[in-house]
PDB file of C-alpha atoms in Angstrom:
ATOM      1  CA  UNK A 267     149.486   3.559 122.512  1.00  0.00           C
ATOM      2  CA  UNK A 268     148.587   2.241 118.775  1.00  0.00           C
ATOM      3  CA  UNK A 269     150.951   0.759 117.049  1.00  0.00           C
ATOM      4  CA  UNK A 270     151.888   4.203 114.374  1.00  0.00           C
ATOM      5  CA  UNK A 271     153.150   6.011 117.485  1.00  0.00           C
ATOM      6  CA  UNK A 272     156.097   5.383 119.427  1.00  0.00           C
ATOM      7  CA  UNK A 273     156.562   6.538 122.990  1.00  0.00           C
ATOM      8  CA  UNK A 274     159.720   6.556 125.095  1.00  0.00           C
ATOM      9  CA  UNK A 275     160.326   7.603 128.939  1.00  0.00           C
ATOM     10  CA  UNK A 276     157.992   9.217 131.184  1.00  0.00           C
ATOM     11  CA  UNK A 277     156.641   8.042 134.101  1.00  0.00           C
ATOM     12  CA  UNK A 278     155.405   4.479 134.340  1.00  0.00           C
ATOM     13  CA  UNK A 279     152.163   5.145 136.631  1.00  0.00           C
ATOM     14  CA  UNK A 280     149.485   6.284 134.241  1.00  0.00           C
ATOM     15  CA  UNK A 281     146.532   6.869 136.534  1.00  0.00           C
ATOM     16  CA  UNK A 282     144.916   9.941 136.378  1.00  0.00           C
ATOM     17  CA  UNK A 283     144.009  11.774 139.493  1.00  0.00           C
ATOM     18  CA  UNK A 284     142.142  15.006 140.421  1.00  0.00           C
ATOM     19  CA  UNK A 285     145.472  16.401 141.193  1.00  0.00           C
ATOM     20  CA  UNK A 286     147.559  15.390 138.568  1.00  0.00           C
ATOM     21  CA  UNK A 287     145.149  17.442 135.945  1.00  0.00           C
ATOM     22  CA  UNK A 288     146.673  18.433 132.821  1.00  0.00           C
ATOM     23  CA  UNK A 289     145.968  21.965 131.236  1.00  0.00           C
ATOM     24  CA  UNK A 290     146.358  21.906 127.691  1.00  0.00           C
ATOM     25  CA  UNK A 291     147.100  25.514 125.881  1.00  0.00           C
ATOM     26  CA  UNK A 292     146.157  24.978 121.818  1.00  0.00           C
ATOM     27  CA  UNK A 293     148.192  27.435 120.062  1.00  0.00           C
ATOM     28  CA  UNK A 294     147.043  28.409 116.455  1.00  0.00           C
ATOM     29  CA  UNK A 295     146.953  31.862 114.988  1.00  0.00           C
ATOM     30  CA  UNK A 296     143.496  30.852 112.795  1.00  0.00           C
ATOM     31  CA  UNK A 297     140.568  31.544 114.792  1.00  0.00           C
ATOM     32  CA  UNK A 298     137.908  28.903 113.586  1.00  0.00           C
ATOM     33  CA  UNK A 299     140.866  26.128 113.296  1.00  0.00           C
ATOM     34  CA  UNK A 300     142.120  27.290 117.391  1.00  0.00           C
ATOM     35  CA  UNK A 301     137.893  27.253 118.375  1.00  0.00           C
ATOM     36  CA  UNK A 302     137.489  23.748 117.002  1.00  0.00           C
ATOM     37  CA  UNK A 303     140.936  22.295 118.224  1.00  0.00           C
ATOM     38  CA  UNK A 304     140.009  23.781 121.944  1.00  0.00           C
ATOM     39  CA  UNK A 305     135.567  22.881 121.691  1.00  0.00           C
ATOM     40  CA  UNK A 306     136.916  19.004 120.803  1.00  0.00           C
ATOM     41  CA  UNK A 307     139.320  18.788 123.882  1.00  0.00           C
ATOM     42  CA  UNK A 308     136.471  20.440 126.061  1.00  0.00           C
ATOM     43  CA  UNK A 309     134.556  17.089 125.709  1.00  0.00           C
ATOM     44  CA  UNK A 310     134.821  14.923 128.993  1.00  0.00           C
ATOM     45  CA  UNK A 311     136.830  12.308 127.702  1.00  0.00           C
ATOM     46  CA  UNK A 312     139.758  14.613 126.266  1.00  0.00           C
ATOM     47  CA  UNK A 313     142.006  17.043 128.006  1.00  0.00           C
ATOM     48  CA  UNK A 314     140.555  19.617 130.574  1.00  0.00           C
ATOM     49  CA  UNK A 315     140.906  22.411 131.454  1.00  0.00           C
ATOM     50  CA  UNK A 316     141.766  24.378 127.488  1.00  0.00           C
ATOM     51  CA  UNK A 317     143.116  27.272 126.937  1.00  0.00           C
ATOM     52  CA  UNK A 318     143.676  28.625 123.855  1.00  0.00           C
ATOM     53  CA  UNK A 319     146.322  31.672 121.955  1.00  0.00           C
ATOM     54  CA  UNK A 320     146.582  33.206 119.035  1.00  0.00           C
ATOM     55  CA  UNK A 321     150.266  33.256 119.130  1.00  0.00           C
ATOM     56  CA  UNK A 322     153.665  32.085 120.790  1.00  0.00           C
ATOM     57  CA  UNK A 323     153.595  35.089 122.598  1.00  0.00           C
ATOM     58  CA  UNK A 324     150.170  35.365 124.191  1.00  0.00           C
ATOM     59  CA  UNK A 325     150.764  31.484 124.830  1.00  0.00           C
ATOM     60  CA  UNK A 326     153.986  32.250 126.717  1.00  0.00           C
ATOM     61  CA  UNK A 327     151.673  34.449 128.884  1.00  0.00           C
ATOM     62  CA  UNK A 328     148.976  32.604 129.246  1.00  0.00           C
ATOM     63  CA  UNK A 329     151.673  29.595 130.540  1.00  0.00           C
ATOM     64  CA  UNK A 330     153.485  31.678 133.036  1.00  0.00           C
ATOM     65  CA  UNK A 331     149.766  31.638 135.139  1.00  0.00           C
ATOM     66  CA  UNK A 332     149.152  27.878 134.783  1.00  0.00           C
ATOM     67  CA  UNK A 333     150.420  25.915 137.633  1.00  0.00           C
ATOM     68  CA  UNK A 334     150.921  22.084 137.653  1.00  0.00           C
ATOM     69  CA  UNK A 335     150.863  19.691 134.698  1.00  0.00           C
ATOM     70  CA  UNK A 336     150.731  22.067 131.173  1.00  0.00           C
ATOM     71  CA  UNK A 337     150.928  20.504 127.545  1.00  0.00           C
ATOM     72  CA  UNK A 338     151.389  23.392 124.458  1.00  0.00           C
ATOM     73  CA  UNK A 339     149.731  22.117 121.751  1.00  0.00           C
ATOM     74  CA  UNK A 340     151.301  23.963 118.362  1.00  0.00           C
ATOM     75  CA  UNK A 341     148.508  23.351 115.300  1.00  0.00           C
ATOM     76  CA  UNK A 342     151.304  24.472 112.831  1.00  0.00           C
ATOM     77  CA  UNK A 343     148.833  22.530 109.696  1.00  0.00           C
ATOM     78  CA  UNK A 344     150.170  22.575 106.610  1.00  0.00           C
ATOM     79  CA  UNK A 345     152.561  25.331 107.457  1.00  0.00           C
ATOM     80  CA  UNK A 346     156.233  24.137 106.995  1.00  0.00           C
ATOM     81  CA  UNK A 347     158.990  24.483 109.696  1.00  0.00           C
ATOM     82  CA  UNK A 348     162.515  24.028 109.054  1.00  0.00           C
ATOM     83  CA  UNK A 349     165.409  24.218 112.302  1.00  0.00           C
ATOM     84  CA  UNK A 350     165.681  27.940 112.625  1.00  0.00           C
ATOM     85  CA  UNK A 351     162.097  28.627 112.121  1.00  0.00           C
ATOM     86  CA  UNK A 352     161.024  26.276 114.593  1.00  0.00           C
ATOM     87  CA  UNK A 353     163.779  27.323 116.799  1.00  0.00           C
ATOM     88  CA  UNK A 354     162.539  30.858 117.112  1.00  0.00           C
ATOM     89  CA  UNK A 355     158.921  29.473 117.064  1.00  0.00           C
ATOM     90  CA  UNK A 356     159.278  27.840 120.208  1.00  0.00           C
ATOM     91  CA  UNK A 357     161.740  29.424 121.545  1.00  0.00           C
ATOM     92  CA  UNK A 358     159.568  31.117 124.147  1.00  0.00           C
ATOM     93  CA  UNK A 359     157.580  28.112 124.913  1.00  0.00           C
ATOM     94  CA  UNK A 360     160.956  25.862 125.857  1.00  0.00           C
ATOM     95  CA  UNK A 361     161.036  27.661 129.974  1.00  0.00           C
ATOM     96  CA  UNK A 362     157.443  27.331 130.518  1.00  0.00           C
ATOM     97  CA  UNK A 363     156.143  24.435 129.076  1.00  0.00           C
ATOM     98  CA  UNK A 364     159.788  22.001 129.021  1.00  0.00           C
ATOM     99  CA  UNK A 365     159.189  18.924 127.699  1.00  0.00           C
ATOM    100  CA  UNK A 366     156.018  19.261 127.161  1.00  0.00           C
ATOM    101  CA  UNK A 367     155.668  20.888 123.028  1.00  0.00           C
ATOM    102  CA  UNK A 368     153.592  18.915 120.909  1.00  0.00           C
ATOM    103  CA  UNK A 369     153.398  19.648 117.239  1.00  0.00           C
ATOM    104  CA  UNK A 370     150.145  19.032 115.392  1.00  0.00           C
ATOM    105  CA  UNK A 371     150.999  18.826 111.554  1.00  0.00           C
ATOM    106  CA  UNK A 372     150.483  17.671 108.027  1.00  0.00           C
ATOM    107  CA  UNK A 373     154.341  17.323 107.758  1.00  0.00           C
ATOM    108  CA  UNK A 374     154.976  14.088 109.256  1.00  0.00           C
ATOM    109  CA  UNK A 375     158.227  12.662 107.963  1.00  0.00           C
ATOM    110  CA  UNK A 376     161.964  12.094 109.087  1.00  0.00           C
ATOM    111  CA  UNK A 377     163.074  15.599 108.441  1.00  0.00           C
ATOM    112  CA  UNK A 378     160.675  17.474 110.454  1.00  0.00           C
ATOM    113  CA  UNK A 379     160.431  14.605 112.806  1.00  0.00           C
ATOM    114  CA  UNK A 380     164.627  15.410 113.521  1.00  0.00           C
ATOM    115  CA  UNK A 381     163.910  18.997 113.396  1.00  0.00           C
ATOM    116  CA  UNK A 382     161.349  18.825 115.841  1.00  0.00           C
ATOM    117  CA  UNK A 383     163.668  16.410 117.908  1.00  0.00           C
ATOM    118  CA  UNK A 384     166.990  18.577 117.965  1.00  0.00           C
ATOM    119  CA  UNK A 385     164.483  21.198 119.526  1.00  0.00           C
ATOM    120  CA  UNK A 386     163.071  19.416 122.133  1.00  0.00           C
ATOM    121  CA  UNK A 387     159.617  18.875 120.868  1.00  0.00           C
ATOM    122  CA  UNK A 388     158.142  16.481 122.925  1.00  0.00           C
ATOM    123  CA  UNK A 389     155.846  15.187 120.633  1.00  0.00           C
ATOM    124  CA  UNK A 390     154.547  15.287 116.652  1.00  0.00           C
ATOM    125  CA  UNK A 391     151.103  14.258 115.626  1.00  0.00           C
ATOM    126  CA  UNK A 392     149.787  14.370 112.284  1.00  0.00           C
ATOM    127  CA  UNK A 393     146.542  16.099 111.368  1.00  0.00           C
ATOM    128  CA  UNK A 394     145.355  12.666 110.134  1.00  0.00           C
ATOM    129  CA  UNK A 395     145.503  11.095 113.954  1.00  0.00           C
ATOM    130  CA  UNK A 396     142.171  10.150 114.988  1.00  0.00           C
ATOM    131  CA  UNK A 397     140.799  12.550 118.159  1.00  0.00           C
ATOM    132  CA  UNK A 398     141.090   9.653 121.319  1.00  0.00           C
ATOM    133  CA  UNK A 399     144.941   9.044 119.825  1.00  0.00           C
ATOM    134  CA  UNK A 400     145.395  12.899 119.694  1.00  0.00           C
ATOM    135  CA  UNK A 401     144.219  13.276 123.401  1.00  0.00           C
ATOM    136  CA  UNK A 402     146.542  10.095 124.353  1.00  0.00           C
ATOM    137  CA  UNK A 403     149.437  11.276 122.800  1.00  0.00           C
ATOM    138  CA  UNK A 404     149.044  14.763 124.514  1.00  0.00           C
ATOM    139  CA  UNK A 405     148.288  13.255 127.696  1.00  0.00           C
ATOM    140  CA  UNK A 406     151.422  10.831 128.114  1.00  0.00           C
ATOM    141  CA  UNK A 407     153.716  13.718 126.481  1.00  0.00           C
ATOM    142  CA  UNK A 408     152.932  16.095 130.053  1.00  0.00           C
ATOM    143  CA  UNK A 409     154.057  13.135 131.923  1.00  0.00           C
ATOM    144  CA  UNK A 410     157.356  13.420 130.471  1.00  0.00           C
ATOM    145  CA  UNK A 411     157.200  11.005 127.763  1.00  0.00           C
ATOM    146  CA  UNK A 412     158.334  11.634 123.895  1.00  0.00           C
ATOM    147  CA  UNK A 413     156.125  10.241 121.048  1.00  0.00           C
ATOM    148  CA  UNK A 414     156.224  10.729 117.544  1.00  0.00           C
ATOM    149  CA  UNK A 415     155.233   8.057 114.488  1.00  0.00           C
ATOM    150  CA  UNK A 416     157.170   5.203 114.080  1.00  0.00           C
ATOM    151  CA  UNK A 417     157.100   5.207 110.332  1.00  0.00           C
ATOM    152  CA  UNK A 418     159.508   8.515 110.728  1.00  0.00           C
ATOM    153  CA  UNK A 419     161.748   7.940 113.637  1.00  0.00           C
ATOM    154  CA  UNK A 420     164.017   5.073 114.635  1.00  0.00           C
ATOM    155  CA  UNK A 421     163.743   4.110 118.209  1.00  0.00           C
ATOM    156  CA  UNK A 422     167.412   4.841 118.819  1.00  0.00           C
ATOM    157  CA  UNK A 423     167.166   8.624 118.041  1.00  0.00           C
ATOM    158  CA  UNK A 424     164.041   9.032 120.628  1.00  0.00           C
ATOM    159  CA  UNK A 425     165.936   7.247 122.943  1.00  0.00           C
ATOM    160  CA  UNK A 426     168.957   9.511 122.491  1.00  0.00           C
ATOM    161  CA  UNK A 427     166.802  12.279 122.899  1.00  0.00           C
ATOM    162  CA  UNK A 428     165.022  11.138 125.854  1.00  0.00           C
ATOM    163  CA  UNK A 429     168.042  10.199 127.982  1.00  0.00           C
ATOM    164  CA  UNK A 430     169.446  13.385 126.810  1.00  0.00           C
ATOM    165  CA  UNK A 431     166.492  15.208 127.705  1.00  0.00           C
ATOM    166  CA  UNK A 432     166.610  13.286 131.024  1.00  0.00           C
ATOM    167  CA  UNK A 433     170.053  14.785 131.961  1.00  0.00           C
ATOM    168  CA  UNK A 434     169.009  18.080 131.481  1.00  0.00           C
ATOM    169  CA  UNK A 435     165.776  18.179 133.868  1.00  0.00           C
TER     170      UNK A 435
END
C-alpha cells in the first residue's frame, strides 16, 4: 500500500486465488465516465469480472445476483456529499455489499473522509489516485479492510471504525 493511503483490518493472507475472485460493480450515473471506469478495470491486471449501473438502485439489483467477494465502486466526482445525502445514497448498498463501499472522489478531506466513515464506507479514493493504486485499494477493501488517505484521517478514527465495524459482522 503507498504511503498516501492508510489501511486497517482485513484479512492478513493476500493471495489471490481463482476462488476468491472479486466482482467489482462501478456505479456512476454518466455514461462515458461509468464506460471508461468499467473498460480500465477490464484490463488483466485490475479487477475482473465488472459490472457496471447507472444508479444505486439498478446497482442494488445487479448485487443481489453476485455471489462471493463484491466491491461497489461509487464514482461520485466532483459531486459533493454531506451525512444525510450520503446516508440515503448508500443506503441500499449497506445489506448487499457490507463493508465493502468505496467512494471515488475529488473531495478528499477530513470532513467527507468522517462522513464517509460514520456511514460505513469502506474506502475513499481520490480521482487523482493513479489506476494500479485504485485497483489495490479496491481489492484489499473486499477483503474486509478500510483505507482512506492518510493526509485526512488519523489512524485512531479508522481504527475505531474498524473494530467497530468488526463487532457488527
Amino acid at each position: 500500500m503507498s504511503a498516501n493511503l492508510r489501511a486497517i483490518g482485513g484479512e492478513r493472507d493476500q493471495s489471490r486465488s481463482s476462488s476468491d475472485e472479486l466482482h467489482l460493480l462501478v456505479i456512476d450515473p454518466r455514461t462515458l465516465t461509468r464506460d471508461c471506469l468499467v473498460g480500465a478495470r477490464e484490463n488483466p491486471r485490475a479487477v475482473a469480472p465488472v459490472t457496471a449501473a447507472r444508479s444505486i438502485e439498478e446497482a442494488a439489483t445487479l448485487l443481489a445476483g453476485i455471489g462471493g467477494r463484491t466491491a461497489a465502486l461509487l464514482n461520485l466526482a466532483s459531486d459533493a456529499f454531506d451525512h444525510p445525502t450520503l446516508s440515503r445514497m448508500i443506503a441500499p448498498l449497506r445489506e448487499l455489499a457490507p463493508g465493502s463501499i468505496v467512494i471515488l472522489t475529488t473531495h478528499v478531506d477530513a470532513e467527507h473522509a468522517r462522513t464517509a466513515l460514520r456511514l460505513g464506507v469502506a474506502g475513499l479514493l481520490s480521482t487523482e489516485m493513479s489506476f494500479d493504486l485504485t485497483v489495490d485499494a479496491i481489492r484489499i477493501v473486499s477483503r474486509g479492510w478500510i483505507t482512506y488517505p492518510r493526509s485526512v484521517l488519523d489512524p485512531p478514527a479508522i481504527e475505531a471504525h474498524a473494530r467497530a465495524s468488526a463487532s457488527h459482522r
